[in-house]
Structures are given as structure tokens and as C-alpha cells.
Amino acid sequence: MIKRPLLVELFTEELPPKALPKLGQAFAEGLFTALSQHGLIGKDNTIVPFASPRHMAVRLSQVLEEAPEQAFSERLMPVKIALDAAGAATPALLKKLAAKGWEQLDVSQLGRESDGKQDYLVASGTAPGAKLVDVLQASIEAAIAGLPIPKVMKYQLADGHTSVKFVRPAHGLIALFGDAVIPAEILGLKAGRVTHGHRFLHPGPLSITHADSYETQLAETGFVVASFDKRRAQIQALLDAQASKLGGSLGHDPEVPALLDEVTALVEAPVVYVGTFEERFLAVPQECLILTMRLNQKYFPLFDPVTGKLTNQFLIVSNMPTDKPVAIIEGNERVIRPRLADAEFFFETDRKMPLAARVEPLSTIVYHNKLGTQLERSHRVQKIATWLAHALGAHVDECSRAALLAKADLNTNMVGEFPELQGIMGAYYARADQEPAGVVEALAGQYRIRIDTPVTAAHLTATVLFMAERAETLVGIWGIGLAPTGERDPFGLRRAALGLISAFEQLTAGAILHIQQDGPLTLQGLLQASADTFAPGTLQTDTVAEVGTFILERLRNQLITQHDRNAVEAVLALTPPLHQIPARVAAAEAFAQSPDAASLAAANKRMGNLLKKTEEALPAVNPALLTEPAEQALAQSIAAVQPVAQQQFDAGDYKAALATLAQTREAVDAFFNDIMVMAEDQAVRLNRLALLAQLHRLMNQVADISRLAT
């Protein structure tokens, strides 16, 4: 059985950089899957994907020239259709065998099996394995068909008549099995062994001698690092070395890895050079300069490792290794200078008008045709923020001011040029206008995805604006019929819901909301306050209830990844205040692990069923009617634990409350073993039900304990 490495490469025009890593990986996995289905992949095979700006390839280390024989067994057709009265094959059977290529099989070679209703003829045997030469073309086509191509191009082949579709025009195809070319024709290209190296350093053809020499030949002769991962690691090492040499840092911005991926997809032979710009530009907010360098030029800004502030140096990832990079460096510096000058001009021009003066012009910017302008939205958010400020004890004037100014920077030149700087620029301009520190902080943080740290009184203004904006968005967008559907959520309502959840959690963590109190702020109250800011008739009926359910569903999805599902469902069944839910779930989960949980959960479920069937109004428990020892013991147990458990519950110590209630287990078990609840005497029956109702209410304050039963 012959096994060799297989190399397949498509040489193309520049592939889309942001899609390149996925394209390379998908092509490799797609070809592996297609050949595996034919049994052509060896036992110890490794998949090596390659993806450079103009090369998409894969090497499979162990591919069989021909797959082993495959045993088969296939039910053909009912015997009564397959054979005539004399037992000879009917035309229908002969046609079936011919279609399968089994003309050589005789009726005597066919087996029989029954499905319980009738007998069938069955063909069994071994079939020759697939040959690589026969299936490679179809396998490559299948791999191409499965690529996550962002946008397909249609282009004509060299004959000027035939058109094909692919992510970018393809100009070469390699299919090497060891050192031998396997015939195939893909995208109008016939397979060979020729590729091309670096566009400038080795633009001519490069003949690959063996599947295993592809990477080495491209690197040493063609000046192309074919592996995306190796090229990325090489660039990272070069960047780190240059930054260290200059005494700088690349910073810790989460955008850096994405930029590294993008430049990796743009270069074939990476090298890093250092550029500089005039220090006067550092007077511009550094976010503007960083965005300009990263977004427009794909540069890596350097930061002071101590202060974290931007320096006037940046790193250039170039595709041209040379001993004399002066021209390259100067060219890049000439390109970045006018962009930085534009940012400087925008900043200085914007500062000539106070941020507050930009609020009224928001009336010319439509937020949504059913919800009005950005100015109308700002006024709604301002009302919600004021309501929240009163509820949380925040500085009302600061919260109102922050909400009013929140969208004012949409009218600035800088945000017009760089929409990504919304909020950030507003904070800079507010600080320059000497707005209160809380307002500045609120503007800067309004576009956060979530609140990650406990909220203290010093940061309440920022939290109020964060919550007010998300509540207005959720209620408004949902209320005009634009709720998320399936995977579509164009207005980010799921993200807004998770943001609100994080705010409630961190307000509790910072002791602004107290776990033992419903307090003045509830989710229902916030959503209703938000709905009240919209003009009558704007929102659909039941918007507040539906949005509340939506938010709780997001919380459910979040919690079940961290906690036992039964504990989550047990708590959410009671729809408690949002900020209490995590603590209650943790308590229910801990209680479920106790030795008393299963018995009490089952008893709780039984109590619930009995009480649901009771139509009569239940009286207060009459001790005189408790004549049986088991019911007397239960009443005594309830009386003993009730004040303690209630005090623990009121204090927000849910784990302790459930642990206290677990002390009733023996009395509960004895009650259900010894007592007939549905006694014939109505007074006795109702008294026993009243006793159970008292216990049921007590047991289910934290969670619906019956849902913990498995």
C-alpha cells in the first residue's frame, strides 16, 4: 500500500486579508475531509495548511495511492419483485445490478434478510478502494465549494470565453503526490508543479520538486513564508524585538492581535522597520493617532512602557527585506504625516465650539424614522438617567448632564472621520469644557459592552448613563417591532441586555444595590420608566413585559454555563429581583448538593400538587386540630426554623436560609409517611393543608425547591 505526502496549492491574486486565515484552514480541512470519505488518508496523517497573500495550499503527510478494499452490504429490493416464479432474476433486478456495476453477481450470490414484513435480496462483498488519481479533482472541488468566501468574483479565463467564480482570480494549480503530478483541472487550470515566489524578490516561476519541499523552496528560493502561523509568529517576534530595542511597548490594546492577523495576511516576506513623526502631534488625543496609524496604515504604534502614553515612533511591517530601508521608511513617514495633520486639524477645529453647543444640531440626525432624531433620543435618555439617579442616590444634575451631552460628539469633525471614536472624543471635549469629572467619565465609557468592576458611589454617573442608554435602546427598538430574530440582531439588543445584567451585578457587588432589599431600583421599574419616555402609541403593547422576559432569558443562558441548570430554573421560576438572582442560584446549587435536598425537593413537589388541587380557602393553622404526633412534630419544626430562616432570607444569606430549612427534613418525611393529608374530616384536612402551605411558602422563598428534584 503506497503512502506519500500530498500537496495541493492554488496560486491566486491577492486574497482578502481579513478572510485569509479562515480560507487557508477551511481549504485544508475540506480536502482532508473529502479524501477521508474515500478512505485515502493514512493513519498517522498530519494536516499542514498554508496561507499567504497569493498562496492557498495544504500538505497531507500520509495519503494512500489507493484505498483498501471496502466491504459492502446493501439491501436491493423485495424478493417478490426481484425474482420471478421460477426464481430467475427479473428485469428490475438486472437493471438494479447494472446500475450498481454488479452485473457479474448471480442470483445465487445474493443473500436474503427480512424486515419483519417481507424478504429482501441483499448484495454483499468487497469493492475495490478508491484511487487518488480518480477522486482528487472532485475532492479539491468539494474543498473549494466549502470555503467561507466573503464575496465571489467572476472572471474570464485565458481563452476569453469561459468564466469561472472564485474569491480571487486563480493563476496556478499544484497537485503533487510525493514528486509526481496528479492530473486535475480546477477553475480552468491544469495541475502541475509550478508556483511563483515573492511578487518582487522572485516573481518568476518556481518548480516544486516534492510535496515535502514546498515550504522550504518557497522560503529559500521564493522568499515567501507560506505558513500563516509561522509568518505571524515571525512578525510578532520582530515587533517585540524592535520595541524592546527602542525601549517601547506595543501596548495591551485588544485590537493588536487583529492587526497582527491582518498584516500577516498582507506580507509574504515580513520585516519590521521603525518610523517617526513630529512630537507636536502628540498634543492630539492619542486615540485619534492610534486609530489613524492602525486603521489606515496598518502600523503598530509604540508606547512608553511605564506611563502607557503614545510615543512618536511606530513600527512598519514591510514586505520588502532590504539592507537600505531608508526610502521605505521615509515613504511611510510621508504617508502618515498628512493623516496626523488632518487629525490635528479636526481636533483643533472641534474645540472651537463647546460640546454643549452641539446638542441642538442633533435634531438634524435621524436615529430611527419611528423613534425620531438623536436629539429626541437624548432627551429620552436624559429622563431615564434622572429617574435612575433618584433611584440609586446618584448626583442627579451630573447624570442629567451626561445624558444630554452623550451624543453631542456625533456632530464633530473627528467622529465624522473616525466613527470608532464616539464617546471618546466627547469625553475629551467635555474635559476641555471643564464639565464635571463624572460627566467626562460617563461619556468616555458609554460604549462599553459591559461593566466589569464593582460600582462605587464615585462611578455612579457613568453607570447611570450606561444603563439609561441600554434601557432606552431595548425598549424603543423592541417596541417598534424590531426584536432579534434567529441570528440577526442588527441593533445589538442581546448585547444591550447583557450590559444591563452586568450593571445590576456590579451595582450589587459595589453595595449600591443591597442583596437583601428589592430597593427603589428594579428591572421592571427601569423598563417601565424607559417606556414612559416615548410618545403614546409609539411602542407596541406588552413591550415592557417582553423586554423583561428577553433580559431574563439572556441571564438564564449566561447562568446555565456556570451553574446547574435545575438550580437556575428553580430560581427563575420565582422571577425574583434581577440583582438577587446570581446569589439565589449559587444558594440553590449548594443546597442541591446536600443530603437533604432530594427528599425535600420531592416533598415540596408533592406539597405543590396537593395545594394546586385544593379549591377551598385555607384557614390559619389551628394547633388544637394537630392531634397526630407526626403533624405536631412538623408544626414544631416549622415554628423553630421559620424565624431563623426568615431572618437569614431578609438579610440576603440565601445559603444559610436553605440550610436552616433543611432541618425540617425528618419531620417532613415522617409527616408524609404517617399522615393522610386528605382526611375525610374537612376541618382536619384543611388544617393539614394549611400547615403544608405554611411550609411550602417558607421553603420556596429562595427558589422553587421542587425543580431541584431529578
XYZ file of C-alpha atoms in Angstrom:
710
model
C 0.000 0.000 0.000
C 1.713 3.194 -1.234
C 1.564 6.231 1.080
C 3.042 9.602 0.205
C 2.566 13.248 1.129
C 0.074 15.157 -0.999
C 0.404 18.863 -1.770
C -2.379 20.913 -3.330
C -1.895 24.642 -3.967
C -3.920 27.374 -5.619
C -1.835 30.363 -6.710
C -4.074 33.424 -6.893
C -4.175 37.169 -6.960
C -4.128 38.816 -3.508
C -6.651 37.106 -1.257
C -8.807 39.206 1.123
C -6.581 39.699 4.184
C -9.232 39.518 6.883
C -10.565 36.241 5.483
C -7.189 34.638 4.702
C -6.645 32.590 7.904
C -10.127 31.069 7.690
C -9.778 30.379 3.966
C -6.480 28.564 4.429
C -7.744 26.467 7.328
C -11.043 25.649 5.638
C -9.307 24.599 2.404
C -7.001 22.253 4.310
C -9.796 20.723 6.376
C -12.095 20.455 3.361
C -9.580 18.474 1.301
C -8.770 16.248 4.271
C -12.487 15.530 4.821
C -13.137 14.772 1.151
C -10.219 12.331 0.890
C -11.118 10.748 4.237
C -14.554 9.910 2.880
C -12.812 7.867 0.184
C -10.587 6.103 2.727
C -7.423 7.686 1.296
C -5.969 9.231 4.471
C -3.260 7.264 6.268
C -3.311 6.512 9.986
C -0.635 8.971 11.139
C -1.549 11.801 8.781
C -0.924 15.427 9.729
C -2.599 18.410 8.082
C -0.379 21.394 7.316
C -2.284 24.416 5.967
C -0.524 27.223 4.110
C -1.961 30.691 3.517
C -0.084 33.699 2.182
C -1.412 36.681 0.219
C -1.203 34.724 -3.059
C -0.868 31.087 -1.988
C -3.524 28.831 -0.500
C -2.290 25.296 -0.016
C -2.346 22.184 2.142
C 0.049 19.301 2.664
C -1.358 15.998 3.915
C 1.515 13.853 5.155
C 0.014 10.374 4.709
C -2.197 9.870 1.653
C -2.835 6.493 0.048
C -2.492 5.954 -3.677
C -5.412 3.543 -3.466
C -7.782 2.922 -0.580
C -8.141 -0.610 0.856
C -10.953 -2.805 -0.415
C -14.224 -1.876 1.207
C -16.728 -4.451 2.456
C -20.282 -3.633 1.494
C -23.763 -4.951 2.168
C -26.762 -3.348 0.506
C -30.429 -4.254 0.513
C -31.571 -4.322 -3.118
C -35.338 -4.922 -3.391
C -38.090 -7.277 -2.147
C -37.694 -10.876 -3.310
C -41.176 -10.873 -4.870
C -40.067 -8.052 -7.192
C -36.531 -9.292 -7.789
C -37.333 -12.900 -8.734
C -39.949 -14.436 -10.987
C -41.936 -17.588 -10.221
C -39.042 -19.745 -11.427
C -36.561 -17.995 -9.186
C -34.808 -16.190 -12.036
C -33.806 -12.533 -11.931
C -36.452 -10.127 -13.144
C -35.596 -7.176 -15.444
C -35.957 -4.893 -12.432
C -33.218 -6.739 -10.543
C -30.945 -6.888 -13.578
C -31.342 -3.135 -14.071
C -30.536 -2.508 -10.398
C -27.409 -4.669 -10.540
C -26.261 -2.948 -13.740
C -26.726 0.488 -12.187
C -24.518 -0.578 -9.289
C -21.890 -2.124 -11.565
C -22.599 -5.599 -10.170
C -23.611 -7.351 -13.412
C -21.259 -10.184 -12.569
C -23.280 -11.140 -9.495
C -25.527 -14.186 -9.891
C -28.829 -14.607 -8.056
C -27.241 -17.428 -6.094
C -24.655 -14.966 -4.739
C -27.293 -12.707 -3.252
C -28.312 -13.095 0.376
C -31.704 -12.613 1.959
C -32.946 -10.732 5.002
C -36.322 -9.790 6.379
C -37.636 -6.572 7.837
C -40.387 -8.466 9.625
C -42.861 -7.954 6.811
C -41.154 -9.270 3.696
C -37.885 -10.741 2.462
C -35.277 -8.705 0.589
C -32.348 -9.651 -1.619
C -29.028 -8.367 -0.261
C -25.780 -7.889 -2.171
C -22.615 -8.350 -0.081
C -18.957 -8.496 -0.864
C -15.911 -6.306 -1.224
C -15.419 -3.386 -3.565
C -12.070 -2.058 -4.742
C -10.942 1.054 -2.887
C -10.960 4.490 -4.455
C -7.874 5.627 -6.346
C -6.399 9.031 -5.609
C -5.995 9.804 -9.287
C -9.720 9.242 -9.799
C -11.083 11.288 -6.910
C -8.590 14.105 -6.315
C -10.232 16.577 -8.682
C -13.676 16.068 -7.138
C -12.128 16.318 -3.661
C -10.455 19.648 -4.468
C -13.714 20.927 -5.932
C -15.532 19.903 -2.748
C -12.927 21.709 -0.627
C -13.324 24.860 -2.717
C -17.118 24.660 -2.539
C -16.906 24.606 1.266
C -14.741 27.720 1.601
C -16.169 30.608 3.659
C -15.724 33.027 0.763
C -16.863 36.531 1.783
C -17.533 37.625 -1.799
C -17.142 35.667 -5.044
C -15.522 37.183 -8.149
C -16.486 36.192 -11.659
C -13.657 36.371 -14.178
C -12.776 35.081 -17.640
C -10.100 32.506 -18.358
C -7.277 32.978 -20.822
C -9.440 31.718 -23.703
C -11.541 34.861 -23.329
C -14.793 32.917 -23.386
C -15.026 30.745 -20.281
C -15.991 32.375 -16.978
C -15.389 30.942 -13.514
C -16.108 32.120 -9.992
C -13.704 32.209 -7.065
C -12.709 34.548 -4.270
C -9.921 35.988 -6.460
C -8.649 35.057 -9.949
C -6.530 31.890 -9.758
C -3.479 31.505 -11.993
C -1.878 28.250 -10.944
C -2.654 24.798 -9.547
C -0.262 22.319 -7.969
C -1.212 18.709 -7.202
C 1.848 16.726 -6.130
C 1.712 13.198 -4.761
C 5.236 12.907 -3.468
C 7.185 14.074 -6.531
C 4.525 13.095 -9.084
C 1.876 15.367 -10.546
C -1.697 14.064 -10.200
C -3.862 15.109 -13.171
C -6.658 17.518 -12.217
C -8.330 20.566 -13.704
C -9.753 23.186 -11.338
C -11.052 26.676 -12.189
C -9.819 26.139 -15.739
C -6.287 25.355 -14.504
C -4.446 22.103 -15.160
C -2.454 20.740 -12.258
C 1.318 20.928 -12.398
C 4.201 21.674 -10.059
C 4.836 25.364 -10.780
C 4.082 28.239 -8.416
C 5.539 31.750 -8.008
C 7.536 33.322 -5.230
C 7.590 36.839 -3.787
C 5.989 39.400 -6.110
C 9.200 41.478 -6.309
C 12.021 39.285 -4.993
C 11.152 36.187 -7.052
C 8.319 36.982 -9.465
C 9.187 34.210 -11.909
C 8.024 30.581 -11.878
C 9.219 28.222 -9.160
C 9.081 24.474 -9.782
C 8.274 22.434 -6.665
C 10.182 19.147 -6.753
C 8.361 17.281 -3.981
C 5.326 17.778 -1.757
C 7.614 17.890 1.280
C 9.911 20.554 -0.230
C 7.142 23.110 -0.890
C 7.561 25.180 2.268
C 11.363 25.151 2.115
C 11.566 26.013 -1.573
C 9.135 28.885 -1.210
C 11.072 30.260 1.751
C 14.630 29.820 0.470
C 14.146 30.433 -3.239
C 10.821 32.231 -3.486
C 11.192 34.492 -0.404
C 7.714 33.534 0.830
C 6.893 32.262 4.321
C 3.967 30.066 3.292
C 2.585 29.139 6.738
C 0.266 31.781 8.141
C 1.007 30.759 11.727
C 4.784 30.787 11.238
C 4.644 34.119 9.462
C 2.531 35.580 12.256
C 4.916 34.289 14.915
C 7.862 35.698 12.956
C 6.220 39.138 12.743
C 5.368 39.077 16.449
C 8.981 38.251 17.301
C 10.284 41.036 15.042
C 7.874 43.559 16.561
C 8.779 42.559 20.107
C 12.497 42.746 19.332
C 12.246 46.212 17.792
C 10.028 47.514 20.598
C 12.468 46.198 23.195
C 15.418 47.691 21.323
C 13.713 51.107 21.337
C 12.676 50.832 24.985
C 8.988 50.915 23.995
C 5.954 48.695 24.168
C 3.255 47.572 21.738
C 0.687 48.184 24.469
C -2.104 45.908 25.635
C -4.902 47.038 23.344
C -7.188 44.114 22.370
C -7.031 45.406 18.774
C -3.352 44.453 18.435
C -3.911 40.710 17.734
C -6.437 41.546 14.993
C -3.983 43.990 13.415
C -1.263 41.356 13.618
C -3.529 38.905 11.784
C -4.242 41.471 9.094
C -0.619 42.408 8.393
C 0.300 38.716 8.392
C -2.181 38.302 5.559
C -0.646 41.226 3.643
C 3.031 40.267 3.528
C 4.988 37.287 2.209
C 8.494 38.061 3.497
C 7.976 40.150 6.635
C 10.471 42.620 8.011
C 9.944 45.391 10.572
C 11.193 48.968 10.242
C 10.895 51.962 12.584
C 9.183 55.210 11.624
C 8.754 58.502 13.486
C 6.536 61.579 13.352
C 6.763 65.065 14.820
C 6.247 65.255 18.574
C 3.778 68.144 18.189
C 1.152 65.647 17.016
C 1.187 64.069 20.488
C -0.938 67.008 21.637
C -3.816 65.372 19.741
C -5.728 62.745 21.772
C -3.716 59.584 21.392
C -6.767 57.506 20.431
C -7.020 59.566 17.227
C -3.385 58.987 16.315
C -3.540 55.293 17.207
C -6.639 54.757 15.112
C -5.105 56.612 12.173
C -1.940 54.525 12.279
C -3.646 51.183 12.803
C -6.740 51.565 10.678
C -5.362 53.451 7.695
C -1.725 52.397 7.556
C -1.548 49.105 9.486
C 1.266 50.476 11.671
C 1.998 49.396 15.230
C 2.244 52.478 17.496
C 4.808 52.354 20.279
C 4.012 53.310 23.866
C 6.030 54.279 26.900
C 6.107 51.048 28.951
C 5.896 52.977 32.228
C 3.223 55.594 31.551
C 1.408 53.786 28.765
C 1.357 57.003 26.739
C 1.876 57.080 22.990
C 5.341 57.952 21.684
C 6.209 59.471 18.313
C 7.609 56.178 16.998
C 5.784 53.409 15.177
C 6.669 50.047 13.644
C 6.119 49.247 9.979
C 5.657 45.640 8.854
C 7.065 45.681 5.335
C 7.035 43.126 2.536
C 10.475 44.241 1.294
C 13.545 42.990 3.202
C 16.493 45.229 2.334
C 19.735 46.453 3.835
C 18.848 50.029 2.868
C 15.301 50.657 4.055
C 15.633 54.464 4.163
C 13.378 55.014 1.166
C 10.721 52.659 2.571
C 10.769 54.331 5.980
C 10.680 57.851 4.570
C 7.868 56.905 2.223
C 5.761 55.619 5.108
C 6.528 58.723 7.167
C 5.414 60.933 4.274
C 2.146 58.987 4.062
C 1.308 59.175 7.769
C 2.210 62.848 8.270
C -0.791 64.363 6.406
C -3.142 61.943 8.157
C -1.864 63.047 11.538
C -2.131 66.644 10.385
C -5.773 66.025 9.475
C -6.407 64.625 12.954
C -4.716 67.664 14.466
C -6.860 69.992 12.358
C -10.097 68.163 13.243
C -9.267 68.281 16.949
C -8.377 71.960 16.987
C -11.406 72.883 14.884
C -13.802 70.858 17.052
C -12.550 72.545 20.218
C -13.619 75.955 18.932
C -17.232 75.012 19.694
C -18.289 73.863 23.194
C -19.686 70.343 23.300
C -22.959 71.620 24.748
C -23.468 73.779 21.639
C -23.512 70.606 19.568
C -26.577 69.161 21.307
C -29.251 71.147 19.449
C -27.910 70.198 15.971
C -28.628 66.559 16.876
C -32.149 67.388 15.700
C -30.848 67.001 12.133
C -29.617 63.422 12.690
C -32.284 60.725 12.411
C -31.952 57.966 14.987
C -34.812 55.891 13.563
C -37.740 57.046 11.459
C -40.169 55.639 14.034
C -38.247 56.928 17.051
C -37.225 60.379 15.915
C -33.896 62.171 15.937
C -30.802 61.802 18.053
C -31.921 64.908 19.954
C -35.233 63.281 20.837
C -33.378 60.184 21.875
C -31.002 62.232 24.036
C -33.971 63.763 25.848
C -35.425 60.288 26.491
C -32.111 59.023 27.844
C -31.868 62.153 29.979
C -35.257 61.419 31.584
C -34.298 57.785 32.218
C -30.943 58.841 33.667
C -32.689 61.272 36.006
C -35.040 58.522 37.180
C -32.076 56.191 37.743
C -30.136 58.865 39.594
C -33.008 59.288 42.077
C -33.343 55.502 42.446
C -29.636 54.967 43.112
C -28.844 58.106 45.044
C -26.559 59.429 42.322
C -25.837 63.060 41.519
C -28.978 63.983 39.587
C -27.581 67.049 37.788
C -24.439 65.182 36.695
C -26.415 62.218 35.380
C -28.795 64.507 33.515
C -25.902 66.484 32.031
C -24.035 63.362 30.934
C -27.138 62.020 29.185
C -27.734 65.319 27.404
C -24.142 65.513 26.104
C -23.717 61.809 25.353
C -24.347 62.028 21.595
C -23.148 65.584 21.026
C -19.825 64.425 19.586
C -21.670 62.886 16.628
C -21.545 66.402 15.173
C -17.767 66.736 15.452
C -15.275 66.561 12.600
C -13.234 63.912 14.403
C -16.122 61.487 14.884
C -17.254 62.186 11.330
C -13.860 60.975 10.152
C -13.471 58.207 12.751
C -16.868 56.905 13.942
C -14.997 54.479 16.201
C -14.127 57.443 18.450
C -17.722 58.163 19.513
C -17.814 58.855 23.224
C -14.044 59.016 23.477
C -13.939 62.383 21.717
C -16.958 63.585 23.641
C -15.037 62.947 26.850
C -12.005 64.911 25.589
C -14.147 67.854 24.564
C -16.147 67.744 27.815
C -12.927 67.815 29.821
C -11.702 70.771 27.792
C -15.026 72.494 28.528
C -14.454 71.824 32.248
C -17.504 69.624 32.608
C -17.655 67.657 35.911
C -15.351 64.643 36.189
C -18.339 62.289 36.486
C -19.738 63.582 33.197
C -16.385 63.111 31.448
C -16.080 59.563 32.754
C -19.646 58.751 31.699
C -19.114 59.991 28.142
C -15.872 58.029 27.792
C -17.419 54.763 28.970
C -20.863 54.869 27.405
C -19.999 52.420 24.601
C -18.571 49.713 26.832
C -20.021 46.261 26.244
C -20.395 45.520 29.944
C -19.427 46.786 33.380
C -16.654 44.589 34.728
C -15.841 46.022 38.150
C -17.930 46.763 41.259
C -19.681 50.126 41.035
C -18.972 52.585 43.836
C -20.540 55.964 44.533
C -17.657 57.669 42.722
C -18.600 55.986 39.430
C -22.379 56.149 39.644
C -22.819 58.783 36.936
C -21.081 56.604 34.356
C -23.167 53.598 35.374
C -26.405 55.572 35.210
C -25.684 56.719 31.644
C -24.648 53.208 30.654
C -27.913 51.750 31.952
C -30.138 54.556 30.655
C -28.866 54.191 27.092
C -29.318 50.434 27.056
C -32.769 50.564 28.578
C -33.872 53.174 26.013
C -32.450 51.085 23.167
C -34.055 47.846 24.336
C -37.499 49.299 24.948
C -37.504 51.560 21.887
C -36.200 49.169 19.268
C -38.184 46.218 20.627
C -41.280 48.367 20.949
C -41.366 49.246 17.232
C -41.258 45.573 16.252
C -37.528 45.071 15.691
C -36.854 42.327 18.228
C -33.943 39.994 17.389
C -34.827 37.032 15.171
C -32.634 33.943 14.949
C -29.050 35.034 14.456
C -29.977 38.560 13.360
C -29.643 41.323 15.912
C -28.719 44.459 13.943
C -29.401 46.835 16.847
C -27.375 44.822 19.371
C -30.280 44.142 21.746
C -28.698 40.968 23.105
C -25.544 42.893 23.905
C -27.598 45.682 25.495
C -29.409 43.135 27.661
C -26.128 41.605 28.823
C -24.851 45.103 29.561
C -27.834 45.809 31.820
C -27.357 42.476 33.569
C -23.695 43.324 34.232
C -24.720 46.714 35.636
C -27.135 45.170 38.139
C -24.466 42.638 39.146
C -21.775 45.275 39.690
C -24.141 47.657 41.493
C -24.750 44.809 43.920
C -21.049 43.974 44.143
C -20.338 47.620 44.992
C -23.105 47.694 47.623
C -25.121 50.334 45.765
C -27.905 47.762 45.472
C -28.276 45.663 48.621
C -28.941 41.986 48.125
C -31.490 41.769 50.930
C -33.709 44.539 49.533
C -35.842 44.991 46.460
C -34.906 48.647 46.798
C -36.042 51.550 44.651
C -34.423 50.090 41.504
C -35.882 47.008 39.829
C -35.627 45.791 36.265
C -39.382 46.138 35.819
C -39.267 49.689 37.181
C -36.391 50.697 34.911
C -38.079 49.305 31.804
C -41.371 50.975 32.671
C -39.610 54.301 33.312
C -37.980 53.926 29.905
C -41.274 53.149 28.191
C -42.850 56.232 29.762
C -40.391 58.481 27.916
C -41.795 57.528 24.497
C -44.742 59.307 22.955
C -48.082 57.493 23.418
C -48.696 54.979 20.670
C -45.034 54.600 19.738
C -44.467 51.255 21.445
C -46.327 48.020 20.935
C -48.443 46.577 23.726
C -46.606 44.398 26.273
C -43.188 45.801 25.266
C -42.043 46.151 28.876
C -43.044 42.587 29.790
C -41.475 41.129 26.640
C -38.202 43.005 27.104
C -38.081 41.891 30.745
C -38.539 38.274 29.676
C -35.880 38.735 26.993
C -33.359 40.036 29.533
C -34.091 37.186 31.940
C -33.623 34.730 29.086
C -30.181 36.205 28.391
C -29.378 35.838 32.081
C -30.620 32.245 32.018
C -28.326 31.438 29.079
C -25.438 33.037 30.924
C -26.071 31.244 34.218
C -26.557 27.737 32.833
C -22.992 27.819 31.502
C -21.763 28.394 35.063
C -24.285 26.625 37.287
C -26.528 23.578 37.445
C -29.484 24.062 35.096
C -32.026 22.851 37.675
C -30.805 25.427 40.182
C -31.093 28.187 37.585
C -34.611 27.160 36.606
C -35.644 26.826 40.254
C -34.680 30.448 40.935
C -36.012 31.964 37.710
C -39.367 30.273 38.263
C -39.982 32.829 41.036
C -38.912 35.828 38.875
C -37.012 37.464 41.749
C -35.313 40.887 41.550
C -32.562 40.745 38.929
C -29.727 41.635 41.289
C -30.644 38.766 43.651
C -30.677 36.029 41.011
C -26.950 35.085 40.952
C -26.798 34.756 44.760
C -30.007 32.740 44.833
C -28.742 30.398 42.104
C -25.495 29.815 43.996
C -27.514 29.020 47.134
C -29.879 26.648 45.304
C -26.935 24.892 43.678
C -25.204 24.430 47.044
C -28.443 23.196 48.621
C -28.932 20.673 45.799
C -25.650 19.016 46.812
C -26.794 18.461 50.411
C -28.045 15.025 51.556
C -31.456 16.506 52.425
C -32.108 18.120 49.042
C -33.605 15.215 47.099
C -36.082 14.291 49.822
C -37.166 17.885 50.478
C -37.455 18.650 46.748
C -39.706 15.632 46.244
C -41.789 16.566 49.291
C -42.022 20.147 48.049
C -43.304 18.950 44.707
C -45.896 16.788 46.466
C -46.991 19.753 48.587
C -47.363 21.892 45.492
C -49.538 19.285 43.770
C -51.777 18.916 46.815
C -52.215 22.663 47.204
C -52.990 23.131 43.493
C -55.894 20.685 43.795
C -57.337 22.463 46.804
C -60.237 24.735 45.918
C -61.246 25.749 49.439
C -59.734 28.772 51.155
C -57.223 27.630 53.737
C -57.581 28.812 57.338
C -54.806 29.711 59.742
C -53.267 26.623 61.315
C -55.232 25.526 64.395
C -52.847 23.776 66.857
C -55.845 22.075 68.525
C -56.548 20.095 65.349
C -52.995 18.765 65.157
C -53.629 15.507 67.021
C -51.168 13.134 65.356
C -47.546 13.060 66.594
C -46.122 13.468 63.061
C -48.138 16.601 62.306
C -47.384 18.026 65.729
C -43.674 17.395 65.145
C -43.840 19.115 61.757
C -45.605 22.151 63.241
C -42.952 22.370 65.954
C -40.169 22.068 63.370
C -41.685 24.851 61.256
C -42.089 27.083 64.292
C -38.454 26.512 65.236
C -36.884 27.238 61.815
C -39.255 29.883 60.463
C -37.958 32.959 62.338
C -34.336 31.971 61.762
C -34.794 31.173 58.046
C -36.841 34.328 57.511
C -34.204 36.492 59.154
C -31.490 34.868 57.010
C -33.545 35.350 53.853
C -34.237 39.010 54.657
C -30.505 39.523 55.190
C -29.761 38.036 51.752
C -27.993 34.983 53.208
C -29.797 32.540 50.952
C -27.437 29.633 51.534
C -27.962 29.834 55.281
C -31.739 30.125 54.838
C -31.879 26.933 52.788
C -29.559 25.129 55.202
C -31.861 26.105 58.081
C -34.916 24.837 56.197
C -33.138 21.532 55.600
C -33.535 20.871 59.337
C -37.209 20.106 58.698
C -36.391 17.048 56.599
C -37.022 14.356 59.215
C -40.282 15.959 60.294
C -41.421 16.300 56.656
C -40.550 12.688 55.836
C -42.360 11.454 58.945
C -45.408 13.586 58.118
C -45.814 12.127 54.646
C -45.148 8.608 55.911
C -47.646 8.737 58.783
C -50.291 11.312 57.892
C -53.189 11.086 55.473
C -53.379 14.703 54.323
C -56.699 14.404 52.556
C -58.600 13.269 55.636
C -62.373 12.829 55.416
C -62.924 15.383 58.182
C -62.886 18.687 56.313
C -61.545 20.719 59.231
C -58.658 18.297 59.787
C -57.919 18.171 56.040
C -57.853 21.935 55.622
C -55.742 22.347 58.754
C -53.161 19.896 57.438
C -53.151 21.636 54.046
C -52.716 24.983 55.814
C -49.713 23.562 57.662
C -48.215 22.394 54.359
C -48.946 25.754 52.726
C -47.062 27.483 55.527
C -44.050 25.222 54.966
C -44.356 25.485 51.173
C -44.186 29.286 51.273
C -41.217 29.180 53.616
C -39.308 26.625 51.550
C -39.845 28.430 48.246
C -38.736 31.928 49.125
C -35.252 31.450 47.651
C -36.159 29.132 44.786
C -38.819 26.685 43.660
C -37.264 23.742 45.503
C -39.450 21.220 43.663
C -37.468 21.952 40.470
C -34.327 20.576 42.108
C -35.837 17.091 42.067
C -34.204 14.901 39.412
